[in-house]
Amino acid sequence: MAQTKFTPLELQIMQALWSHGPTSIREMQEAFPEAGRPAYTTVQTTVYRLEAKKAVRRLRKIGNAHIFEAVTSRDAAQGRFIDELLAMFGGKLQPVMSRLIESGKLTKDELDAAQQTLRRLSKKEKPQ
């Protein structure tokens, strides 16, 4: 699967698809907060661009409405974004982690959960 880079609007549309599953353009538009909600035609054009990028596909048609589903998974998009973020820091995670801790966006509970994940993964890697 090709790795797709998303604009902020494309990412919001993908979020709607990941959260709600197969969805019409109207439903995607209504998933935006009322204040600042993009026009239907803006969402439609963006969905068609996502379709051209092969990030979404038409699943079926109900009446005049096409139902779209995400082809790119949330995990794949998040992985790509994190890889790009780390590349901005020369591939080093420490400055990112320090910033998250200093800004209060990474809590002790989240750090403990990350340590548990590291322990679990390191146990899997040990030869039996």
C-alpha positions as a Markdown table, in Angstrom:
| # | Residue | x | y | z |
|---|---|---|---|---|
| 1 | Met | 0.0 | 0.0 | 0.0 |
| 2 | Ala | 1.4 | 3.4 | -1.0 |
| 3 | Gln | 2.1 | 5.7 | 1.9 |
| 4 | Thr | -0.1 | 8.8 | 1.6 |
| 5 | Lys | 0.6 | 12.3 | 3.0 |
| 6 | Phe | -2.6 | 14.0 | 4.0 |
| 7 | Thr | -3.4 | 17.7 | 4.2 |
| 8 | Pro | -5.2 | 18.9 | 7.4 |
| 9 | Leu | -8.6 | 18.7 | 5.6 |
| 10 | Glu | -7.9 | 15.3 | 4.2 |
| 11 | Leu | -6.8 | 14.1 | 7.6 |
| 12 | Gln | -10.1 | 15.3 | 9.1 |
| 13 | Ile | -12.1 | 13.4 | 6.5 |
| 14 | Met | -10.0 | 10.3 | 7.1 |
| 15 | Gln | -10.7 | 10.7 | 10.8 |
| 16 | Ala | -14.5 | 10.7 | 10.0 |
| 17 | Leu | -14.0 | 7.5 | 8.0 |
| 18 | Trp | -11.9 | 5.8 | 10.6 |
| 19 | Ser | -14.4 | 6.7 | 13.4 |
| 20 | His | -17.7 | 6.1 | 11.6 |
| 21 | Gly | -16.7 | 3.4 | 9.0 |
| 22 | Pro | -18.2 | 3.6 | 5.4 |
| 23 | Thr | -19.7 | 7.0 | 5.0 |
| 24 | Ser | -21.3 | 9.3 | 2.5 |
| 25 | Ile | -19.9 | 12.7 | 1.6 |
| 26 | Arg | -22.8 | 14.4 | 3.4 |
| 27 | Glu | -22.1 | 12.4 | 6.6 |
| 28 | Met | -18.4 | 13.3 | 6.4 |
| 29 | Gln | -19.3 | 17.0 | 6.1 |
| 30 | Glu | -21.6 | 16.7 | 9.1 |
| 31 | Ala | -18.9 | 15.2 | 11.2 |
| 32 | Phe | -17.1 | 18.6 | 11.2 |
| 33 | Pro | -18.0 | 21.0 | 14.0 |
| 34 | Glu | -20.7 | 23.4 | 12.8 |
| 35 | Ala | -18.5 | 26.4 | 13.3 |
| 36 | Gly | -16.0 | 26.3 | 10.5 |
| 37 | Arg | -17.6 | 23.4 | 8.7 |
| 38 | Pro | -16.4 | 23.2 | 5.1 |
| 39 | Ala | -18.9 | 23.4 | 2.2 |
| 40 | Tyr | -20.3 | 20.1 | 0.8 |
| 41 | Thr | -18.5 | 20.7 | -2.5 |
| 42 | Thr | -15.2 | 21.3 | -0.6 |
| 43 | Val | -15.5 | 17.9 | 1.2 |
| 44 | Gln | -16.6 | 16.3 | -2.1 |
| 45 | Thr | -13.6 | 17.6 | -4.0 |
| 46 | Thr | -11.3 | 16.5 | -1.2 |
| 47 | Val | -12.8 | 13.0 | -1.1 |
| 48 | Tyr | -12.3 | 12.7 | -4.8 |
| 49 | Arg | -8.6 | 13.7 | -4.3 |
| 50 | Leu | -8.3 | 11.1 | -1.6 |
| 51 | Glu | -9.8 | 8.6 | -4.0 |
| 52 | Ala | -7.2 | 9.5 | -6.6 |
| 53 | Lys | -4.5 | 9.0 | -4.0 |
| 54 | Lys | -6.0 | 5.6 | -3.3 |
| 55 | Ala | -6.6 | 6.5 | 0.3 |
| 56 | Val | -10.4 | 5.9 | 0.0 |
| 57 | Arg | -12.6 | 4.0 | -2.3 |
| 58 | Arg | -16.2 | 4.0 | -3.3 |
| 59 | Leu | -17.9 | 1.0 | -1.7 |
| 60 | Arg | -21.4 | 1.3 | -3.1 |
| 61 | Lys | -24.1 | 3.7 | -4.2 |
| 62 | Ile | -27.3 | 4.3 | -2.3 |
| 63 | Gly | -29.7 | 6.5 | -4.3 |
| 64 | Asn | -27.5 | 9.4 | -5.6 |
| 65 | Ala | -25.0 | 9.1 | -2.7 |
| 66 | His | -21.7 | 7.2 | -3.0 |
| 67 | Ile | -20.5 | 5.5 | 0.2 |
| 68 | Phe | -16.8 | 5.7 | 0.7 |
| 69 | Glu | -14.5 | 3.7 | 3.0 |
| 70 | Ala | -10.9 | 4.2 | 4.1 |
| 71 | Val | -8.3 | 2.2 | 2.3 |
| 72 | Thr | -5.4 | 3.6 | 4.3 |
| 73 | Ser | -5.6 | 2.6 | 7.9 |
| 74 | Arg | -5.3 | 4.9 | 10.9 |
| 75 | Asp | -2.2 | 3.0 | 12.0 |
| 76 | Ala | -0.5 | 3.4 | 8.6 |
| 77 | Ala | -1.2 | 7.1 | 8.6 |
| 78 | Gln | 0.0 | 7.6 | 12.2 |
| 79 | Gly | 3.1 | 5.6 | 11.4 |
| 80 | Arg | 3.9 | 7.8 | 8.4 |
| 81 | Phe | 3.3 | 11.0 | 10.4 |
| 82 | Ile | 5.5 | 9.8 | 13.3 |
| 83 | Asp | 8.3 | 8.8 | 10.9 |
| 84 | Glu | 8.1 | 12.3 | 9.3 |
| 85 | Leu | 8.1 | 13.9 | 12.7 |
| 86 | Leu | 11.2 | 12.0 | 13.8 |
| 87 | Ala | 12.9 | 12.8 | 10.5 |
| 88 | Met | 12.6 | 16.5 | 11.5 |
| 89 | Phe | 14.6 | 15.7 | 14.6 |
| 90 | Gly | 17.3 | 13.7 | 12.8 |
| 91 | Gly | 15.6 | 10.4 | 13.7 |
| 92 | Lys | 16.2 | 11.0 | 17.4 |
| 93 | Leu | 13.3 | 10.4 | 19.7 |
| 94 | Gln | 14.8 | 12.0 | 22.8 |
| 95 | Pro | 14.1 | 15.6 | 21.9 |
| 96 | Val | 10.5 | 14.8 | 21.0 |
| 97 | Met | 10.0 | 12.9 | 24.3 |
| 98 | Ser | 11.6 | 15.8 | 26.2 |
| 99 | Arg | 9.3 | 18.3 | 24.6 |
| 100 | Leu | 6.2 | 16.2 | 25.3 |
| 101 | Ile | 7.2 | 15.9 | 28.9 |
| 102 | Glu | 8.0 | 19.6 | 29.3 |
| 103 | Ser | 4.8 | 20.7 | 27.7 |
| 104 | Gly | 2.7 | 18.4 | 30.0 |
| 105 | Lys | 1.4 | 16.4 | 27.0 |
| 106 | Leu | 3.0 | 13.2 | 28.1 |
| 107 | Thr | 1.9 | 12.2 | 31.6 |
| 108 | Lys | 3.5 | 9.8 | 34.0 |
| 109 | Asp | 0.7 | 7.3 | 33.4 |
| 110 | Glu | 1.4 | 7.4 | 29.6 |
| 111 | Leu | 5.1 | 7.0 | 30.2 |
| 112 | Asp | 4.5 | 4.0 | 32.5 |
| 113 | Ala | 2.3 | 2.5 | 29.8 |
| 114 | Ala | 5.0 | 3.0 | 27.3 |
| 115 | Gln | 7.5 | 1.3 | 29.6 |
| 116 | Gln | 5.2 | -1.6 | 30.0 |
| 117 | Thr | 4.9 | -1.9 | 26.2 |
| 118 | Leu | 8.7 | -1.8 | 25.9 |
| 119 | Arg | 9.1 | -4.6 | 28.5 |
| 120 | Arg | 6.4 | -6.7 | 26.7 |
| 121 | Leu | 8.1 | -6.2 | 23.4 |
| 122 | Ser | 11.6 | -7.0 | 24.7 |
| 123 | Lys | 10.3 | -10.3 | 26.2 |
| 124 | Lys | 9.0 | -11.3 | 22.8 |
| 125 | Glu | 12.4 | -10.6 | 21.2 |
| 126 | Lys | 14.4 | -12.8 | 23.6 |
| 127 | Pro | 15.2 | -16.2 | 22.1 |
| 128 | Gln | 13.5 | -19.0 | 23.9 |
